[in-house]
mmCIF file of C-alpha atoms in Angstrom:
data_model
loop_
_atom_site.group_PDB
_atom_site.id
_atom_site.type_symbol
_atom_site.label_atom_id
_atom_site.label_comp_id
_atom_site.label_asym_id
_atom_site.label_seq_id
_atom_site.Cartn_x
_atom_site.Cartn_y
_atom_site.Cartn_z
ATOM 1 C CA MET A 185 -49.671 -4.759 4.656
ATOM 2 C CA SER A 186 -47.286 -5.100 1.696
ATOM 3 C CA THR A 187 -47.770 -3.171 -1.529
ATOM 4 C CA LEU A 188 -48.853 -4.985 -4.670
ATOM 5 C CA ILE A 189 -47.633 -3.523 -7.974
ATOM 6 C CA ALA A 190 -49.502 -4.261 -11.207
ATOM 7 C CA GLY A 191 -51.577 -6.815 -9.357
ATOM 8 C CA ARG A 192 -48.749 -9.371 -9.175
ATOM 9 C CA TYR A 193 -45.469 -7.987 -7.745
ATOM 10 C CA ARG A 194 -45.581 -7.910 -3.959
ATOM 11 C CA LEU A 195 -42.925 -5.597 -2.499
ATOM 12 C CA GLU A 196 -40.987 -7.160 0.375
ATOM 13 C CA SER A 197 -37.952 -5.026 1.216
ATOM 14 C CA ARG A 198 -35.922 -2.130 -0.110
ATOM 15 C CA LEU A 199 -32.673 -3.013 -1.892
ATOM 16 C CA GLY A 200 -31.430 0.490 -2.634
ATOM 17 C CA SER A 201 -32.346 3.964 -3.725
ATOM 18 C CA GLY A 202 -31.032 6.824 -5.822
ATOM 19 C CA GLY A 203 -32.022 10.297 -6.817
ATOM 20 C CA MET A 204 -34.284 8.993 -9.559
ATOM 21 C CA SER A 205 -35.790 5.762 -8.239
ATOM 22 C CA THR A 206 -36.016 3.173 -5.494
ATOM 23 C CA VAL A 207 -35.394 -0.552 -5.968
ATOM 24 C CA HIS A 208 -37.341 -3.153 -3.976
ATOM 25 C CA LEU A 209 -37.124 -6.894 -3.616
ATOM 26 C CA ALA A 210 -40.489 -8.304 -4.680
ATOM 27 C CA PHE A 211 -42.212 -11.620 -5.187
ATOM 28 C CA ASP A 212 -43.885 -12.311 -8.526
ATOM 29 C CA GLU A 213 -47.049 -14.070 -7.459
ATOM 30 C CA ARG A 214 -47.873 -15.177 -10.966
ATOM 31 C CA LEU A 215 -44.537 -16.872 -11.777
ATOM 32 C CA GLU A 216 -43.612 -17.481 -8.117
ATOM 33 C CA ARG A 217 -40.122 -16.053 -8.234
ATOM 34 C CA LEU A 218 -38.162 -13.208 -6.653
ATOM 35 C CA VAL A 219 -37.659 -10.099 -8.791
ATOM 36 C CA ALA A 220 -36.328 -6.571 -8.361
ATOM 37 C CA VAL A 221 -38.832 -3.767 -8.891
ATOM 38 C CA LYS A 222 -37.671 -0.222 -9.593
ATOM 39 C CA LEU A 223 -40.132 2.567 -8.782
ATOM 40 C CA LEU A 224 -39.758 6.093 -10.082
ATOM 41 C CA ALA A 225 -39.446 8.600 -7.254
ATOM 42 C CA GLU A 226 -42.809 10.139 -6.427
ATOM 43 C CA HIS A 227 -41.598 13.732 -6.635
ATOM 44 C CA LEU A 228 -40.485 13.065 -10.235
ATOM 45 C CA ALA A 229 -43.660 11.328 -11.399
ATOM 46 C CA ASP A 230 -45.174 14.639 -12.482
ATOM 47 C CA ASP A 231 -42.080 15.676 -14.436
ATOM 48 C CA PRO A 232 -42.600 14.669 -18.083
ATOM 49 C CA ALA A 233 -38.835 14.688 -18.778
ATOM 50 C CA PHE A 234 -38.034 12.239 -16.021
ATOM 51 C CA VAL A 235 -40.995 10.023 -16.845
ATOM 52 C CA SER A 236 -39.910 9.923 -20.468
ATOM 53 C CA ARG A 237 -36.342 9.017 -19.473
ATOM 54 C CA PHE A 238 -37.612 6.319 -17.118
ATOM 55 C CA GLN A 239 -39.787 4.779 -19.832
ATOM 56 C CA ARG A 240 -36.947 4.968 -22.300
ATOM 57 C CA GLU A 241 -34.760 3.053 -19.862
ATOM 58 C CA ALA A 242 -37.273 0.216 -19.857
ATOM 59 C CA LEU A 243 -37.475 0.124 -23.640
ATOM 60 C CA ALA A 244 -33.695 0.195 -24.065
ATOM 61 C CA ALA A 245 -32.962 -2.380 -21.369
ATOM 62 C CA ALA A 246 -35.709 -4.756 -22.537
ATOM 63 C CA ARG A 247 -33.890 -5.126 -25.843
ATOM 64 C CA LEU A 248 -30.754 -6.364 -24.120
ATOM 65 C CA ILE A 249 -30.665 -10.092 -23.464
ATOM 66 C CA HIS A 250 -27.139 -11.078 -22.482
ATOM 67 C CA GLU A 251 -25.568 -13.187 -19.769
ATOM 68 C CA ASN A 252 -23.712 -10.156 -18.402
ATOM 69 C CA ILE A 253 -26.664 -7.750 -18.335
ATOM 70 C CA VAL A 254 -29.508 -7.735 -15.812
ATOM 71 C CA GLN A 255 -32.632 -8.740 -17.742
ATOM 72 C CA VAL A 256 -35.782 -6.558 -17.735
ATOM 73 C CA PHE A 257 -39.023 -8.551 -17.466
ATOM 74 C CA ASP A 258 -41.773 -5.952 -17.344
ATOM 75 C CA SER A 259 -42.514 -2.220 -17.082
ATOM 76 C CA GLY A 260 -45.488 0.132 -16.924
ATOM 77 C CA LEU A 261 -47.640 2.388 -14.764
ATOM 78 C CA ASP A 262 -49.424 0.910 -11.771
ATOM 79 C CA PRO A 263 -53.018 2.244 -11.790
ATOM 80 C CA ASP A 264 -53.567 1.810 -8.062
ATOM 81 C CA THR A 265 -50.429 3.595 -6.803
ATOM 82 C CA ASP A 266 -49.895 5.757 -9.908
ATOM 83 C CA GLN A 267 -46.220 4.758 -9.886
ATOM 84 C CA HIS A 268 -44.044 3.969 -12.877
ATOM 85 C CA PHE A 269 -42.190 0.684 -12.438
ATOM 86 C CA ILE A 270 -39.663 -1.629 -14.064
ATOM 87 C CA VAL A 271 -39.383 -5.301 -13.118
ATOM 88 C CA MET A 272 -35.904 -6.788 -13.407
ATOM 89 C CA GLU A 273 -33.990 -9.960 -12.731
ATOM 90 C CA TYR A 274 -32.998 -10.267 -9.076
ATOM 91 C CA ILE A 275 -29.308 -11.013 -8.449
ATOM 92 C CA GLU A 276 -28.513 -12.411 -5.025
ATOM 93 C CA GLY A 277 -25.031 -11.227 -4.215
ATOM 94 C CA GLN A 278 -23.099 -7.965 -3.894
ATOM 95 C CA SER A 279 -22.433 -4.916 -5.986
ATOM 96 C CA CYS A 280 -18.822 -3.876 -6.554
ATOM 97 C CA ALA A 281 -19.536 -0.813 -4.411
ATOM 98 C CA GLU A 282 -20.360 -3.108 -1.490
ATOM 99 C CA ILE A 283 -17.265 -5.194 -2.188
ATOM 100 C CA LEU A 284 -15.065 -2.100 -2.164
ATOM 101 C CA ARG A 285 -16.575 -0.895 1.099
ATOM 102 C CA ALA A 286 -15.972 -4.279 2.715
ATOM 103 C CA ARG A 287 -12.532 -5.093 1.309
ATOM 104 C CA GLY A 288 -11.038 -1.903 -0.099
ATOM 105 C CA TRP A 289 -9.593 -3.493 -3.252
ATOM 106 C CA LEU A 290 -9.361 -6.797 -5.082
ATOM 107 C CA PRO A 291 -6.363 -8.815 -6.281
ATOM 108 C CA THR A 292 -5.824 -8.966 -10.020
ATOM 109 C CA ASP A 293 -7.065 -12.518 -10.488
ATOM 110 C CA GLU A 294 -10.365 -11.599 -8.805
ATOM 111 C CA ALA A 295 -10.916 -8.122 -10.267
ATOM 112 C CA LEU A 296 -10.196 -8.879 -13.920
ATOM 113 C CA PRO A 297 -12.953 -11.501 -14.425
ATOM 114 C CA ILE A 298 -15.457 -8.890 -13.222
ATOM 115 C CA ILE A 299 -14.182 -6.232 -15.621
ATOM 116 C CA ILE A 300 -13.879 -8.605 -18.585
ATOM 117 C CA ALA A 301 -17.490 -9.731 -18.066
ATOM 118 C CA CYS A 302 -18.546 -6.068 -18.067
ATOM 119 C CA CYS A 303 -16.603 -5.536 -21.288
ATOM 120 C CA ALA A 304 -18.600 -8.330 -22.913
ATOM 121 C CA GLY A 305 -21.893 -6.881 -21.678
ATOM 122 C CA LEU A 306 -21.060 -3.353 -22.819
ATOM 123 C CA ASP A 307 -19.875 -4.514 -26.208
ATOM 124 C CA TYR A 308 -23.180 -6.299 -26.728
ATOM 125 C CA ALA A 309 -25.177 -3.214 -25.650
ATOM 126 C CA HIS A 310 -23.144 -0.918 -27.893
ATOM 127 C CA ARG A 311 -23.743 -3.159 -30.889
ATOM 128 C CA LYS A 312 -27.454 -2.914 -30.094
ATOM 129 C CA GLY A 313 -27.206 0.877 -30.118
ATOM 130 C CA VAL A 314 -27.466 1.368 -26.350
ATOM 131 C CA VAL A 315 -24.999 3.367 -24.258
ATOM 132 C CA HIS A 316 -25.086 2.786 -20.516
ATOM 133 C CA ARG A 317 -23.774 6.246 -19.510
ATOM 134 C CA ASP A 318 -23.652 5.351 -15.798
ATOM 135 C CA VAL A 319 -21.057 2.588 -15.405
ATOM 136 C CA LYS A 320 -19.888 2.559 -11.773
ATOM 137 C CA PRO A 321 -19.258 -0.019 -9.002
ATOM 138 C CA GLY A 322 -22.829 0.258 -7.720
ATOM 139 C CA ASN A 323 -24.181 -0.866 -11.103
ATOM 140 C CA ILE A 324 -21.919 -3.928 -11.385
ATOM 141 C CA LEU A 325 -23.363 -6.949 -9.586
ATOM 142 C CA ARG A 326 -21.576 -10.177 -8.718
ATOM 143 C CA GLY A 327 -23.896 -12.994 -7.732
ATOM 144 C CA ASN A 328 -23.147 -15.599 -5.132
ATOM 145 C CA ASP A 329 -22.494 -17.938 -8.058
ATOM 146 C CA HIS A 330 -19.854 -15.418 -9.294
ATOM 147 C CA ARG A 331 -21.876 -14.437 -12.345
ATOM 148 C CA VAL A 332 -21.308 -10.762 -13.186
ATOM 149 C CA LYS A 333 -24.030 -8.537 -14.596
ATOM 150 C CA LEU A 334 -24.324 -4.870 -15.503
ATOM 151 C CA ALA A 335 -27.394 -3.309 -13.938
ATOM 152 C CA ASP A 336 -29.364 -0.077 -14.030
ATOM 153 C CA PHE A 337 -29.279 1.340 -17.497
ATOM 154 C CA GLY A 338 -31.052 4.125 -15.657
ATOM 155 C CA ILE A 339 -29.855 6.902 -17.914
ATOM 156 C CA ALA A 340 -29.112 4.831 -20.975
ATOM 157 C CA LYS A 341 -30.662 5.831 -24.251
ATOM 158 C CA ALA A 342 -30.790 4.495 -27.755
ATOM 159 C CA THR A 343 -28.086 6.216 -29.758
ATOM 160 C CA GLU A 344 -30.302 6.564 -32.804
ATOM 161 C CA GLN A 345 -32.868 8.578 -30.846
ATOM 162 C CA SER A 346 -32.629 12.201 -29.778
ATOM 163 C CA SER A 347 -31.301 13.080 -26.354
ATOM 164 C CA ILE A 348 -33.803 13.836 -23.634
ATOM 165 C CA THR A 349 -31.435 15.852 -21.482
ATOM 166 C CA GLN A 350 -30.989 19.533 -22.071
ATOM 167 C CA ALA A 351 -27.788 20.740 -23.685
ATOM 168 C CA GLY A 352 -24.956 20.972 -21.188
ATOM 169 C CA SER A 353 -26.623 18.858 -18.492
ATOM 170 C CA VAL A 354 -24.574 16.075 -16.973
ATOM 171 C CA LEU A 355 -25.866 12.717 -15.787
ATOM 172 C CA GLY A 356 -24.132 9.926 -13.929
ATOM 173 C CA THR A 357 -21.712 9.834 -11.003
ATOM 174 C CA ALA A 358 -19.058 12.525 -11.401
ATOM 175 C CA ALA A 359 -15.991 10.401 -10.588
ATOM 176 C CA TYR A 360 -16.785 8.003 -13.444
ATOM 177 C CA LEU A 361 -17.786 10.580 -16.053
ATOM 178 C CA ALA A 362 -15.697 10.720 -19.190
ATOM 179 C CA PRO A 363 -14.138 14.152 -19.896
ATOM 180 C CA GLU A 364 -16.516 14.716 -22.804
ATOM 181 C CA GLN A 365 -19.489 14.134 -20.509
ATOM 182 C CA GLY A 366 -18.128 16.720 -18.103
ATOM 183 C CA ARG A 367 -18.049 19.173 -20.988
ATOM 184 C CA GLY A 368 -21.714 18.462 -21.670
ATOM 185 C CA GLU A 369 -21.022 16.673 -24.943
ATOM 186 C CA GLU A 370 -22.843 13.645 -26.296
ATOM 187 C CA ALA A 371 -21.785 10.421 -24.567
ATOM 188 C CA GLY A 372 -21.085 7.491 -26.858
ATOM 189 C CA PRO A 373 -19.520 4.047 -26.346
ATOM 190 C CA PRO A 374 -16.075 5.573 -25.553
ATOM 191 C CA ALA A 375 -17.641 7.160 -22.457
ATOM 192 C CA ASP A 376 -18.582 3.700 -21.173
ATOM 193 C CA VAL A 377 -15.032 2.499 -21.899
ATOM 194 C CA TYR A 378 -13.632 5.389 -19.870
ATOM 195 C CA ALA A 379 -15.998 4.741 -16.945
ATOM 196 C CA LEU A 380 -15.095 1.044 -16.922
ATOM 197 C CA GLY A 381 -11.426 2.055 -16.947
ATOM 198 C CA VAL A 382 -12.057 4.103 -13.792
ATOM 199 C CA VAL A 383 -13.778 1.104 -12.174
ATOM 200 C CA THR A 384 -10.844 -1.143 -13.129
ATOM 201 C CA TYR A 385 -8.362 1.306 -11.625
ATOM 202 C CA GLN A 386 -10.407 1.499 -8.423
ATOM 203 C CA LEU A 387 -10.904 -2.254 -8.029
ATOM 204 C CA LEU A 388 -7.174 -2.917 -8.409
ATOM 205 C CA SER A 389 -5.796 -0.042 -6.321
ATOM 206 C CA GLY A 390 -8.591 0.907 -3.934
ATOM 207 C CA ARG A 391 -8.513 4.517 -5.135
ATOM 208 C CA LEU A 392 -9.865 6.617 -7.986
ATOM 209 C CA PRO A 393 -7.536 7.869 -10.725
ATOM 210 C CA PHE A 394 -8.905 11.399 -10.270
ATOM 211 C CA GLU A 395 -10.668 12.879 -7.264
ATOM 212 C CA GLY A 396 -12.258 16.284 -6.910
ATOM 213 C CA LYS A 397 -14.736 18.056 -4.665
ATOM 214 C CA SER A 398 -16.607 19.442 -7.645
ATOM 215 C CA LEU A 399 -17.174 18.625 -11.290
ATOM 216 C CA THR A 400 -14.998 21.604 -12.256
ATOM 217 C CA GLU A 401 -12.077 20.430 -10.106
ATOM 218 C CA LEU A 402 -12.426 16.913 -11.470
ATOM 219 C CA ALA A 403 -12.455 18.181 -15.055
ATOM 220 C CA LEU A 404 -9.321 20.273 -14.456
ATOM 221 C CA LYS A 405 -7.473 17.242 -13.093
ATOM 222 C CA GLN A 406 -8.546 15.140 -16.069
ATOM 223 C CA GLN A 407 -7.268 17.806 -18.438
ATOM 224 C CA GLY A 408 -3.974 18.577 -16.722
ATOM 225 C CA GLU A 409 -2.882 15.448 -14.836
ATOM 226 C CA ARG A 410 -2.217 11.785 -15.438
ATOM 227 C CA PRO A 411 -3.116 9.229 -12.776
ATOM 228 C CA PRO A 412 -0.221 7.312 -11.193
ATOM 229 C CA PRO A 413 0.381 4.091 -13.157
ATOM 230 C CA LEU A 414 -1.181 1.115 -11.403
ATOM 231 C CA ASP A 415 2.096 -0.814 -11.272
ATOM 232 C CA THR A 416 3.566 1.960 -9.086
ATOM 233 C CA LEU A 417 0.668 1.611 -6.627
ATOM 234 C CA VAL A 418 0.123 -2.158 -6.527
ATOM 235 C CA SER A 419 2.938 -4.670 -6.406
ATOM 236 C CA GLY A 420 0.820 -7.383 -8.060
ATOM 237 C CA VAL A 421 0.023 -5.367 -11.214
ATOM 238 C CA ARG A 422 2.275 -5.883 -14.228
ATOM 239 C CA PRO A 423 3.448 -2.826 -16.213
ATOM 240 C CA GLU A 424 1.682 -4.281 -19.274
ATOM 241 C CA LEU A 425 -1.633 -4.385 -17.395
ATOM 242 C CA ALA A 426 -1.122 -0.853 -16.087
ATOM 243 C CA ALA A 427 -0.527 0.296 -19.665
ATOM 244 C CA ALA A 428 -3.737 -1.407 -20.822
ATOM 245 C CA VAL A 429 -5.796 0.378 -18.156
ATOM 246 C CA ASP A 430 -4.132 3.661 -19.071
ATOM 247 C CA VAL A 431 -5.509 3.452 -22.613
ATOM 248 C CA ALA A 432 -9.089 3.316 -21.334
ATOM 249 C CA LEU A 433 -8.452 6.508 -19.353
ATOM 250 C CA ARG A 434 -7.218 8.585 -22.287
ATOM 251 C CA LEU A 435 -8.482 12.145 -22.404
ATOM 252 C CA GLU A 436 -9.715 12.050 -25.986
ATOM 253 C CA PRO A 437 -12.370 9.466 -26.955
ATOM 254 C CA HIS A 438 -10.660 8.443 -30.216
ATOM 255 C CA LEU A 439 -7.514 7.446 -28.295
ATOM 256 C CA ARG A 440 -9.330 4.881 -26.158
ATOM 257 C CA TYR A 441 -10.149 1.351 -27.220
ATOM 258 C CA PRO A 442 -12.318 1.149 -30.333
ATOM 259 C CA THR A 443 -14.696 -1.248 -28.544
ATOM 260 C CA ALA A 444 -15.278 -2.578 -25.046
ATOM 261 C CA LEU A 445 -14.352 -6.026 -26.347
ATOM 262 C CA ASP A 446 -10.926 -4.692 -27.393
ATOM 263 C CA MET A 447 -10.492 -3.391 -23.870
ATOM 264 C CA GLY A 448 -11.263 -6.809 -22.392
ATOM 265 C CA ARG A 449 -8.736 -8.499 -24.676
ATOM 266 C CA ALA A 450 -6.075 -5.928 -23.823
ATOM 267 C CA LEU A 451 -6.600 -6.460 -20.096
ATOM 268 C CA GLU A 452 -6.271 -10.217 -20.513
ATOM 269 C CA ASP A 453 -3.039 -9.746 -22.471
ATOM 270 C CA GLY A 454 -1.667 -7.318 -19.907
ATOM 271 C CA ALA A 455 -2.372 -9.694 -17.035
ATOM 272 C CA ARG A 456 -0.263 -12.323 -18.831
ATOM 273 C CA GLY A 457 2.579 -9.860 -19.292
ATOM 274 C CA VAL A 458 1.853 -9.352 -22.989
ATOM 275 C CA ARG A 459 1.694 -5.844 -24.342
ATOM 276 C CA PRO A 460 -1.841 -5.201 -25.629
ATOM 277 C CA GLY A 461 -2.119 -5.645 -29.371
ATOM 278 C CA ALA A 462 -5.448 -3.911 -30.050
ATOM 279 C CA GLY A 463 -5.029 -0.292 -31.128
ATOM 280 C CA ALA A 464 -1.247 -0.606 -31.112
ATOM 281 C CA ALA A 465 -0.760 3.044 -32.101
ATOM 282 C CA ILE A 466 -2.405 4.243 -28.893
ATOM 283 C CA VAL A 467 -1.068 1.731 -26.398
ATOM 284 C CA PRO A 468 1.707 3.384 -24.336
ATOM 285 C CA PRO A 469 5.130 1.860 -25.041
ATOM 286 C CA LEU A 470 7.004 -0.077 -22.425
ATOM 287 C CA PRO A 471 10.576 0.764 -21.383
ATOM 288 C CA GLY A 472 13.037 0.056 -24.204
ATOM 289 C CA GLU A 473 10.350 -0.937 -26.689
ATOM 290 C CA LEU A 474 10.766 -0.041 -30.376
ATOM 291 C CA VAL A 475 7.832 1.728 -32.005
ATOM 292 C CA ASP A 476 7.339 3.587 -35.243
ATOM 293 C CA GLU A 477 7.104 7.350 -35.680
ATOM 294 C CA THR A 478 3.291 7.261 -35.603
ATOM 295 C CA ASP A 479 3.425 5.999 -32.063
ATOM 296 C CA VAL A 480 5.908 8.700 -31.114
ATOM 297 C CA THR A 481 3.598 11.398 -32.456
ATOM 298 C CA VAL A 482 0.610 10.125 -30.497
ATOM 299 C CA VAL A 483 2.598 9.711 -27.286
ATOM 300 C CA ALA A 484 4.259 13.118 -27.460
ATOM 301 C CA GLU A 485 1.060 14.900 -28.394
ATOM 302 C CA HIS A 486 -0.834 13.631 -25.379
ATOM 303 C CA GLY A 487 1.734 14.232 -22.713
ATOM 304 C CA ARG A 488 3.225 10.771 -22.165
ATOM 305 C CA ASP A 489 6.310 11.164 -20.000
ATOM 306 C CA ALA A 490 8.997 9.860 -22.316
ATOM 307 C CA THR A 491 12.372 10.519 -23.844
ATOM 308 C CA VAL A 492 12.483 9.968 -27.605
ATOM 309 C CA VAL A 493 15.725 8.513 -28.965
ATOM 310 C CA ALA A 494 16.077 8.250 -32.737
ATOM 311 C CA GLY A 495 17.827 5.224 -34.114
ATOM 312 C CA GLY A 496 17.799 3.953 -37.690
ATOM 313 C CA GLU A 497 14.416 2.961 -39.101
ATOM 314 C CA SER A 498 12.663 2.957 -35.742
ATOM 315 C CA THR A 499 12.454 5.111 -32.686
ATOM 316 C CA ARG A 500 13.035 4.025 -29.121
ATOM 317 C CA ILE A 501 10.914 5.496 -26.344
ATOM 318 C CA VAL A 502 12.212 5.402 -22.811
ATOM 319 C CA PRO A 503 9.427 6.382 -20.396
ATOM 320 C CA VAL A 504 10.390 8.335 -17.307
ATOM 321 C CA VAL A 505 10.948 5.950 -14.416
ATOM 322 C CA ARG A 506 8.873 6.885 -11.384
ATOM 323 C CA PRO A 507 9.871 5.784 -7.890
ATOM 324 C CA ARG A 508 7.829 2.809 -6.801
ATOM 325 C CA GLU A 509 6.055 2.649 -3.475
ATOM 326 C CA PRO A 510 3.678 -0.245 -4.145
ATOM 327 C CA ARG A 511 0.866 -1.218 -1.879
ATOM 328 C CA VAL A 512 1.199 -4.663 -0.382
ATOM 329 C CA GLY A 513 -0.264 -7.142 -2.833
ATOM 330 C CA PRO A 514 -1.105 -10.818 -2.380
ATOM 331 C CA ALA A 515 0.640 -12.735 0.399
ATOM 332 C CA ARG A 516 4.263 -13.423 -0.332
ATOM 333 C CA SER A 517 5.954 -16.785 -0.032
ATOM 334 C CA ASP A 518 7.917 -17.881 3.030
ATOM 335 C CA ILE A 519 11.122 -17.262 1.128
ATOM 336 C CA ASP A 520 10.151 -13.633 0.595
ATOM 337 C CA ARG A 521 9.328 -13.254 4.283
ATOM 338 C CA ARG A 522 12.841 -14.191 5.440
ATOM 339 C CA PRO A 523 14.752 -11.129 6.675
ATOM 340 C CA ALA A 524 17.624 -10.013 4.533
ATOM 341 C CA GLN A 525 20.977 -11.308 5.801
ATOM 342 C CA ARG A 526 23.320 -8.617 7.038
ATOM 343 C CA PRO A 527 26.910 -8.670 5.867
ATOM 344 C CA PRO A 528 29.298 -10.000 8.546
ATOM 345 C CA GLN A 529 30.687 -7.196 10.681
ATOM 346 C CA ARG A 530 34.440 -7.001 11.258
ATOM 347 C CA ARG A 531 35.254 -7.450 14.906
ATOM 348 C CA ARG A 532 37.876 -5.318 16.573
ATOM 349 C CA PRO A 533 40.960 -7.213 17.769
ATOM 350 C CA THR A 534 40.913 -8.007 21.487
ATOM 351 C CA PRO A 535 44.055 -6.883 23.344
ATOM 352 C CA PRO A 536 46.047 -9.828 24.715
ATOM 353 C CA THR A 537 45.685 -10.646 28.408
ATOM 354 C CA ASP A 538 49.188 -12.074 28.939
ATOM 355 C CA ARG A 539 51.957 -9.512 29.194
ATOM 356 C CA PRO A 540 55.417 -10.157 27.823
ATOM 357 C CA PRO A 541 58.108 -11.216 30.346
ATOM 358 C CA HIS A 542 59.936 -7.864 30.215
ATOM 359 C CA ASP A 543 56.721 -6.071 31.247
ATOM 360 C CA ASN A 544 56.465 -8.288 34.357
ATOM 361 C CA ALA A 545 60.078 -7.497 35.319
ATOM 362 C CA ARG A 546 59.443 -3.761 35.077
ATOM 363 C CA LEU A 547 56.375 -4.090 37.268
ATOM 364 C CA PHE A 548 58.323 -6.034 39.924
ATOM 365 C CA ALA A 549 61.092 -3.438 40.008
ATOM 366 C CA LEU A 550 58.575 -0.625 40.434
ATOM 367 C CA LEU A 551 56.803 -2.364 43.333
ATOM 368 C CA ALA A 552 60.096 -3.190 45.075
ATOM 369 C CA GLY A 553 61.243 0.424 44.842
ATOM 370 C CA ILE A 554 57.997 1.650 46.402
ATOM 371 C CA VAL A 555 58.286 -0.809 49.302
ATOM 372 C CA VAL A 556 61.911 0.184 50.013
ATOM 373 C CA ALA A 557 61.010 3.878 49.966
ATOM 374 C CA ILE A 558 58.198 3.327 52.478
ATOM 375 C CA VAL A 559 60.447 1.377 54.889
ATOM 376 C CA ILE A 560 63.226 3.987 54.765
ATOM 377 C CA ALA A 561 60.707 6.743 55.430
ATOM 378 C CA ALA A 562 59.379 4.834 58.426
ATOM 379 C CA VAL A 563 62.890 4.395 59.855
ATOM 380 C CA ILE A 564 63.645 8.091 59.572
ATOM 381 C CA ILE A 565 60.373 9.109 61.235
ATOM 382 C CA ILE A 566 60.972 6.716 64.145
ATOM 383 C CA SER A 567 64.525 7.875 64.660
ATOM 384 C CA LEU A 568 63.577 11.528 64.688
ATOM 385 C CA GLY A 569 60.780 10.886 67.130
ATOM 386 C CA GLY A 570 63.202 10.165 69.970
ATOM 387 C CA GLY A 571 62.285 6.589 70.497
ATOM 388 C CA ASN A 572 66.052 5.640 70.475
ATOM 389 C CA SER A 573 68.270 7.051 73.248
ATOM 390 C CA ARG A 574 71.408 6.597 71.197
ATOM 391 C CA GLY A 575 70.050 9.142 68.642
ATOM 392 C CA SER A 576 71.389 7.270 65.643
ATOM 393 C CA VAL A 577 70.479 4.335 63.496
ATOM 394 C CA SER A 578 72.893 1.869 61.997
ATOM 395 C CA ILE A 579 71.602 -0.239 59.177
ATOM 396 C CA PRO A 580 73.917 -3.032 58.180
ATOM 397 C CA TYR A 581 74.340 -3.911 54.559
ATOM 398 C CA GLN A 582 72.239 -6.858 53.440
ATOM 399 C CA ARG A 583 71.380 -8.496 50.094
ATOM 400 C CA TYR A 584 67.609 -8.390 49.719
ATOM 401 C CA SER A 585 65.521 -10.907 47.876
ATOM 402 C CA HIS A 586 64.165 -10.173 44.370
ATOM 403 C CA ASN A 587 60.715 -11.138 45.599
ATOM 404 C CA ALA A 588 58.830 -8.003 46.674
ATOM 405 C CA ALA A 589 57.079 -9.597 49.663
ATOM 406 C CA THR A 590 60.281 -11.244 50.969
ATOM 407 C CA ALA A 591 62.255 -8.032 50.496
ATOM 408 C CA ALA A 592 59.726 -6.084 52.505
ATOM 409 C CA GLN A 593 59.852 -8.614 55.377
ATOM 410 C CA GLN A 594 63.670 -8.468 55.428
ATOM 411 C CA MET A 595 63.619 -4.690 55.552
ATOM 412 C CA SER A 596 61.114 -4.664 58.462
ATOM 413 C CA THR A 597 63.313 -7.088 60.460
ATOM 414 C CA THR A 598 66.316 -4.842 59.894
ATOM 415 C CA VAL A 599 64.464 -1.813 61.203
ATOM 416 C CA GLU A 600 63.278 -3.644 64.307
ATOM 417 C CA ASP A 601 66.796 -4.877 65.037
ATOM 418 C CA ASN A 602 68.164 -1.375 64.837
ATOM 419 C CA GLN A 603 65.564 0.001 67.217
ATOM 420 C CA GLN A 604 66.550 -2.282 70.064
#
């Protein structure tokens, strides 16, 4: 028998679960539609802090009505099951976490619309005073109609209200936490910008910019390393787009985009090969680009690999060129698939088969001399063997032919005549 929540939401199947709650697919019997119902975990129902955070999620999310945010319909405490619940819009489709598990990464023209939609949703929430604080692939849904919505403001809170968490506690998934969150500081809109920058990096490359086995290791990498630029990992990412993503991943909050909407615009510009214009003083310069001294100060102060060359009224920054080993991007054209033509190899000259006339004459003379020597030796052996009673051999003088075979026959006849 299925469970009925609040006398109208009939639970049908489980959609997912986390450390704080479980989400079920349910049928609203009153409005006859499918909804998603989130139930607070039973072992947390007696914890006033978690209950307060759960209720605050419902209040914060209910204020957000935007095409790129999952809408909250209802919330409360079910008297029969004694469970706190939130009823939300049901999105039939996949989360970005499921997409990454199935495909590994997305091409630029498919990933950017997802991120830009999230930028619009976050910008709206920030203007309403709500910070998501848990932006990650699992909380970004893409419906079968390709609509994109941010879900689960599970640890969001109104910025004008006091924090529920104790000082120094950290919420959210570690890989997507902004550096200030890892330090236990208050998370504002820049933290959401950072987390969305991590998601962008992961969707485009299939990997995280920073990875660590613990929060401490992750924080150390954020402080002391810079992630490889996306254009060195993915052949289909322009340097301008890689630079735009890099801004969202800046260590200090004030060096990131002022708003999520600025981030979306910068990503669109970068995809078109245009250097982002928003927050020009913090956007990393491209090779050979002229910037003013303010830009140089910001770049040098925050560890941008660059060589500064002074020149007149402006300063030229030449970033260090890193060797590229890009991942295979979208399918190349047939022209690109053709193997590179090898340069023609020089062939060694073939020795001639016909010998000059004087070489043939030398060969004939050598063969004739060998034949004559053999015949003479045979005559001597026969004569010494006693086959001739006269004990001597007389060989008359003859003129032998210049042909080797004929000369040999003449010599044999001579020997036979002298043996008789």
